[in-house]
């Protein structure tokens, strides 16, 4: 069995979600041979030195929970989201989670899947795409990570506020996947079943691309004390609520 989850947005401000995730890692996750966390595991990740932040044990505690799961024998795979794109080598080593490229093709005897966070397909949101190009460049990241941790945390929280404000002025449609970009993505990825997060609009969509039927599963975000994972058991995908 394989699990897919995303958009937990873990932060010290939502202890109920942290507890739910810790219980999941110590319980249901151990019945899976592999779990995929498809981005935005953290509300904001200012850099891997947050793991040893003397001001805040939070990141280190999450890393310890992940590491316990990995040591129990479940393979843990994590993809970057738009909040935690700075997860790096140190995080990977300390948590036992491997970092995946976005997109990631998953071929199993039970089917062909393509996994992505989802933000790269929101191509109508040109302000976000410009921001994304900038912060994903290695030069920008090296310069940002050279700043003191406290300063990076302050910038991250200012950006979170700015993001919430800018979303209020955006059309709902601009904050969803662009249909043409999605069809093209499905074509380029061999019409595999698409699983993604980011939009917080859980659903199963049917696409017809070049006459071929393709499924798209959108993962739920974790909020208000509730979480969810998608379970792949044989060829069957199903949603499982956690609370
Ligand atoms: O995240 P969410 O759901 O609110 O909205 C996203 C897009 N916003 C973002 C920004 C993140 O929320 C900010 C948190 C990042 C923490 C990272 C850690 C530290 C790194 C600091 C990096 C500087 O991803 C939002 C989309 C929405 O999804 C739907 O798809 O619309 O896009 C935006 O809000 C972006 C704005 O439209 C443009 C922002 C321009 C800001 C330019 C500042 C330059 C930064 C330089 C700082 C040194
Ligand atoms: Mn996201």
Short mmCIF file of C-alpha atoms and ligand atoms in Angstrom, two decimals:
data_model
loop_
_atom_site.label_atom_id
_atom_site.label_comp_id
_atom_site.label_asym_id
_atom_site.label_seq_id
_atom_site.Cartn_x
_atom_site.Cartn_y
_atom_site.Cartn_z
CA UNK A 1 0.00 0.00 0.00
CA UNK A 2 1.11 3.51 -0.83
CA UNK A 3 -0.12 6.77 0.73
CA UNK A 4 -0.19 10.24 -0.83
CA UNK A 5 -0.67 13.40 1.23
CA UNK A 6 0.14 17.09 0.93
CA UNK A 7 -0.52 20.58 2.25
CA UNK A 8 -0.27 19.87 5.96
CA UNK A 9 1.22 23.35 6.51
CA UNK A 10 2.74 22.23 9.80
CA UNK A 11 3.51 25.06 12.18
CA UNK A 12 3.71 25.67 15.93
CA UNK A 13 0.49 27.68 15.50
CA UNK A 14 -1.59 24.57 14.69
CA UNK A 15 -0.76 22.03 17.44
CA UNK A 16 -3.89 19.98 16.63
CA UNK A 17 -2.57 19.28 13.11
CA UNK A 18 0.88 18.49 14.50
CA UNK A 19 -0.65 15.96 16.90
CA UNK A 20 -2.72 14.42 14.10
CA UNK A 21 0.36 14.08 11.90
CA UNK A 22 2.46 12.57 14.71
CA UNK A 23 -0.31 10.03 15.40
CA UNK A 24 -0.54 9.22 11.68
CA UNK A 25 3.24 8.69 11.43
CA UNK A 26 3.22 6.40 14.47
CA UNK A 27 0.11 4.53 13.30
CA UNK A 28 -1.44 4.23 9.84
CA UNK A 29 1.69 5.33 7.98
CA UNK A 30 3.47 2.23 9.31
CA UNK A 31 1.08 -0.01 7.38
CA UNK A 32 2.24 1.59 4.09
CA UNK A 33 5.33 0.45 2.25
CA UNK A 34 5.84 4.01 1.04
CA UNK A 35 4.35 7.44 1.71
CA UNK A 36 4.56 10.42 -0.62
CA UNK A 37 4.25 13.92 0.85
CA UNK A 38 3.58 16.09 -2.20
CA UNK A 39 4.59 19.52 -0.94
CA UNK A 40 3.76 22.06 1.74
CA UNK A 41 4.50 19.69 4.59
CA UNK A 42 5.51 22.88 6.43
CA UNK A 43 3.74 26.23 6.57
CA UNK A 44 7.11 27.85 5.80
CA UNK A 45 10.62 26.41 5.69
CA UNK A 46 13.34 29.05 6.09
CA UNK A 47 16.26 26.63 5.62
CA UNK A 48 17.53 23.35 7.09
CA UNK A 49 19.25 25.09 10.03
CA UNK A 50 15.70 25.48 11.43
CA UNK A 51 16.11 21.84 12.59
CA UNK A 52 18.55 23.03 15.26
CA UNK A 53 16.96 26.41 15.94
CA UNK A 54 17.77 27.18 19.59
CA UNK A 55 14.70 29.47 19.67
CA UNK A 56 12.23 26.87 18.41
CA UNK A 57 12.29 23.06 18.69
CA UNK A 58 9.36 22.59 16.27
CA UNK A 59 11.19 21.66 13.04
CA UNK A 60 13.50 19.29 14.91
CA UNK A 61 10.52 17.52 16.48
CA UNK A 62 8.85 16.92 13.10
CA UNK A 63 12.13 15.64 11.67
CA UNK A 64 12.40 13.19 14.60
CA UNK A 65 8.86 11.87 13.94
CA UNK A 66 9.64 11.35 10.23
CA UNK A 67 12.89 9.65 11.07
CA UNK A 68 11.14 7.19 13.42
CA UNK A 69 8.78 6.22 10.59
CA UNK A 70 11.64 5.80 8.10
CA UNK A 71 13.55 3.64 10.60
CA UNK A 72 10.45 1.47 11.10
CA UNK A 73 10.73 0.45 7.43
CA UNK A 74 8.29 2.73 5.58
CA UNK A 75 9.95 4.57 2.69
CA UNK A 76 9.29 8.31 3.02
CA UNK A 77 9.39 10.54 -0.08
CA UNK A 78 8.93 14.29 0.11
CA UNK A 79 8.40 16.77 -2.73
CA UNK A 80 8.90 20.50 -2.40
CA UNK A 81 5.87 22.78 -2.19
CA UNK A 82 5.70 26.55 -2.62
CA UNK A 83 6.06 26.96 1.18
CA UNK A 84 8.91 24.53 1.77
CA UNK A 85 10.93 24.67 -1.45
CA UNK A 86 14.04 25.22 0.70
CA UNK A 87 13.96 21.72 2.20
CA UNK A 88 17.45 20.45 1.48
CA UNK A 89 20.08 17.80 1.96
CA UNK A 90 20.35 18.21 5.74
CA UNK A 91 16.59 17.79 6.14
CA UNK A 92 16.74 14.67 4.00
CA UNK A 93 19.64 13.11 5.93
CA UNK A 94 18.20 13.89 9.35
CA UNK A 95 14.61 12.81 8.59
CA UNK A 96 15.40 9.76 6.46
CA UNK A 97 13.04 11.19 3.81
CA UNK A 98 14.21 11.32 0.21
CA UNK A 99 13.52 14.53 -1.70
CA UNK A 100 11.80 13.99 -5.04
CA UNK A 101 11.98 16.06 -8.20
CA UNK A 102 8.75 17.75 -9.31
CA UNK A 103 7.22 16.16 -11.39
CA UNK A 104 7.93 12.58 -10.37
CA UNK A 105 6.83 9.56 -12.42
CA UNK A 106 5.72 6.59 -10.34
CA UNK A 107 5.49 3.35 -12.28
CA UNK A 108 4.05 0.45 -10.40
CA UNK A 109 2.69 -2.88 -11.57
CA UNK A 110 -0.70 -1.39 -10.63
CA UNK A 111 -0.49 1.66 -12.86
CA UNK A 112 1.34 4.72 -14.06
CA UNK A 113 1.15 7.85 -11.93
CA UNK A 114 2.63 11.32 -12.20
CA UNK A 115 3.05 13.32 -9.01
CA UNK A 116 3.45 17.08 -8.69
CA UNK A 117 2.80 19.73 -6.06
CA UNK A 118 0.58 21.60 -8.52
CA UNK A 119 1.78 25.20 -8.32
CA UNK A 120 3.81 24.98 -11.55
CA UNK A 121 0.59 24.26 -13.47
CA UNK A 122 -1.15 27.45 -12.24
CA UNK A 123 0.27 29.26 -15.25
CA UNK A 124 -2.43 31.99 -15.36
CA UNK A 125 -1.08 33.36 -12.04
CA UNK A 126 1.73 35.30 -13.65
CA UNK A 127 2.69 37.22 -10.46
CA UNK A 128 3.19 33.92 -8.65
CA UNK A 129 5.08 32.31 -11.55
CA UNK A 130 7.52 35.25 -11.65
CA UNK A 131 8.04 34.92 -7.89
CA UNK A 132 8.50 31.14 -8.27
CA UNK A 133 11.14 31.49 -11.00
CA UNK A 134 13.08 33.89 -8.80
CA UNK A 135 13.03 31.86 -5.58
CA UNK A 136 13.75 28.54 -7.29
CA UNK A 137 17.00 29.81 -8.81
CA UNK A 138 20.14 28.41 -7.10
CA UNK A 139 21.74 31.90 -7.01
CA UNK A 140 18.77 33.45 -5.21
CA UNK A 141 18.61 30.53 -2.79
CA UNK A 142 22.32 30.69 -1.94
CA UNK A 143 22.06 34.44 -1.23
CA UNK A 144 18.90 33.97 0.85
CA UNK A 145 20.34 31.09 2.88
CA UNK A 146 23.42 33.19 3.67
CA UNK A 147 21.23 35.52 5.78
CA UNK A 148 20.77 34.83 9.51
CA UNK A 149 17.99 32.37 10.38
CA UNK A 150 16.01 34.94 12.39
CA UNK A 151 15.98 37.31 9.41
CA UNK A 152 14.85 34.52 7.05
CA UNK A 153 12.03 33.59 9.43
CA UNK A 154 10.89 37.22 9.51
CA UNK A 155 10.96 37.45 5.69
CA UNK A 156 9.01 34.18 5.41
CA UNK A 157 6.30 35.42 7.74
CA UNK A 158 6.06 38.79 5.95
CA UNK A 159 5.72 36.91 2.66
CA UNK A 160 2.97 34.72 4.08
CA UNK A 161 0.99 37.84 4.96
CA UNK A 162 1.67 39.34 1.56
CA UNK A 163 0.56 36.11 -0.11
CA UNK A 164 -2.76 36.02 1.78
CA UNK A 165 -3.37 39.66 0.83
CA UNK A 166 -2.48 39.14 -2.83
CA UNK A 167 -4.77 36.08 -3.06
CA UNK A 168 -7.76 38.22 -2.05
CA UNK A 169 -7.27 40.20 -5.27
CA UNK A 170 -6.93 37.16 -7.54
CA UNK A 171 -9.68 35.36 -9.42
CA UNK A 172 -10.40 31.83 -8.10
CA UNK A 173 -9.70 30.50 -11.58
CA UNK A 174 -6.17 31.98 -11.59
CA UNK A 175 -5.43 30.03 -8.40
CA UNK A 176 -6.33 26.71 -10.02
CA UNK A 177 -4.47 24.64 -12.58
CA UNK A 178 -4.71 26.11 -16.08
CA UNK A 179 -6.64 23.61 -18.27
CA UNK A 180 -4.34 23.89 -21.31
CA UNK A 181 -1.17 23.57 -19.22
CA UNK A 182 -2.67 20.54 -17.47
CA UNK A 183 -3.62 18.79 -20.73
CA UNK A 184 -0.14 19.42 -22.07
CA UNK A 185 1.40 18.09 -18.86
CA UNK A 186 -0.72 14.92 -19.08
CA UNK A 187 0.35 14.46 -22.71
CA UNK A 188 4.05 14.91 -21.82
CA UNK A 189 3.69 12.41 -18.99
CA UNK A 190 2.21 9.61 -21.00
CA UNK A 191 -1.42 10.11 -19.89
CA UNK A 192 -0.52 8.78 -16.42
CA UNK A 193 -2.93 9.35 -13.52
CA UNK A 194 -2.08 12.76 -12.04
CA UNK A 195 -1.96 13.25 -8.27
CA UNK A 196 -1.32 16.74 -6.88
CA UNK A 197 -2.08 19.13 -4.05
CA UNK A 198 -1.65 22.91 -3.66
CA UNK A 199 -5.14 24.12 -4.63
CA UNK A 200 -6.90 22.79 -1.49
CA UNK A 201 -9.81 21.69 -3.68
CA UNK A 202 -9.98 17.93 -3.15
CA UNK A 203 -11.65 16.19 -6.07
CA UNK A 204 -11.29 13.53 -8.71
CA UNK A 205 -11.39 14.98 -12.22
CA UNK A 206 -11.77 13.23 -15.56
CA UNK A 207 -9.75 14.63 -18.45
CA UNK A 208 -9.87 13.57 -22.07
CA UNK A 209 -6.57 14.30 -23.76
CA UNK A 210 -6.02 13.26 -27.37
CA UNK A 211 -9.06 11.00 -26.97
CA UNK A 212 -7.54 9.27 -23.94
CA UNK A 213 -9.27 9.30 -20.54
CA UNK A 214 -6.97 10.47 -17.71
CA UNK A 215 -7.80 10.79 -14.01
CA UNK A 216 -6.60 13.70 -11.87
CA UNK A 217 -6.80 13.38 -8.10
CA UNK A 218 -6.47 16.53 -6.00
CA UNK A 219 -5.33 16.02 -2.41
CA UNK A 220 -6.93 17.82 0.54
CA UNK A 221 -5.11 20.29 2.75
CA UNK A 222 -5.07 19.54 6.50
CA UNK A 223 -7.02 22.06 8.54
CA UNK A 224 -9.38 22.46 11.51
CA UNK A 225 -8.04 19.34 13.18
CA UNK A 226 -8.63 17.16 10.10
CA UNK A 227 -6.29 15.48 7.69
CA UNK A 228 -6.45 13.12 4.77
CA UNK A 229 -4.36 10.72 2.76
CA UNK A 230 -5.03 8.99 -0.53
CA UNK A 231 -4.45 5.25 -0.38
CA UNK A 232 -3.31 3.18 -3.35
CA UNK A 233 -4.22 -0.45 -2.73
CA UNK A 234 -3.75 -2.57 -5.83
CA UNK A 235 -5.19 -0.46 -8.64
CA UNK A 236 -7.67 1.27 -6.38
CA UNK A 237 -7.34 4.82 -5.02
CA UNK A 238 -9.44 5.92 -2.02
CA UNK A 239 -9.51 8.83 0.42
CA UNK A 240 -8.99 8.28 4.14
CA UNK A 241 -9.87 10.92 6.67
CA UNK A 242 -7.86 11.44 9.85
CA UNK A 243 -9.21 13.27 12.86
O1 LIG B 1 1.04 29.92 -0.18
P1 LIG B 1 -0.32 30.42 -0.49
O2 LIG B 1 -1.35 29.34 -0.49
O3 LIG B 1 -0.71 31.57 0.41
O4 LIG B 1 -0.29 31.05 -1.95
C1 LIG B 1 0.47 30.51 -3.00
C2 LIG B 1 1.31 31.61 -3.61
N1 LIG B 1 2.13 32.27 -2.59
C3 LIG B 1 3.35 31.80 -2.26
C4 LIG B 1 4.11 32.58 -1.21
C5 LIG B 1 4.21 31.78 0.05
O5 LIG B 1 2.94 31.64 0.69
C6 LIG B 1 5.15 32.51 0.99
C7 LIG B 1 5.71 31.59 2.02
C8 LIG B 1 7.04 31.14 1.63
C9 LIG B 1 7.88 30.72 2.80
C10 LIG B 1 9.21 30.26 2.29
C11 LIG B 1 10.28 30.29 3.26
C12 LIG B 1 11.24 31.39 3.09
C13 LIG B 1 11.54 31.79 1.72
C14 LIG B 1 11.31 33.26 1.53
C15 LIG B 1 11.23 33.56 0.09
C16 LIG B 1 11.34 35.03 -0.17
O6 LIG B 1 3.83 30.78 -2.72
C17 LIG B 1 0.42 32.67 -4.23
C18 LIG B 1 -0.49 31.99 -5.23
C19 LIG B 1 -1.30 30.90 -4.54
O7 LIG B 1 -0.39 29.94 -3.96
C20 LIG B 1 -2.24 30.14 -5.47
O8 LIG B 1 -1.53 29.39 -6.42
O9 LIG B 1 -1.36 32.93 -5.80
O10 LIG B 1 1.25 33.57 -4.94
C21 LIG B 1 1.56 34.78 -4.36
O11 LIG B 1 0.92 35.21 -3.44
C22 LIG B 1 2.74 35.49 -4.97
C23 LIG B 1 2.41 36.94 -5.30
O12 LIG B 1 1.40 36.98 -6.27
C24 LIG B 1 3.66 37.64 -5.77
C25 LIG B 1 4.60 37.90 -4.62
C26 LIG B 1 5.70 38.79 -5.02
C27 LIG B 1 6.60 39.04 -3.81
C28 LIG B 1 7.93 39.53 -4.23
C29 LIG B 1 8.86 39.59 -3.08
C30 LIG B 1 10.25 39.22 -3.48
C31 LIG B 1 10.87 38.35 -2.44
C32 LIG B 1 12.25 38.75 -2.08
C33 LIG B 1 12.45 38.60 -0.59
C34 LIG B 1 13.84 38.75 -0.19
MN1 LIG B 2 1.11 24.88 -2.15
#
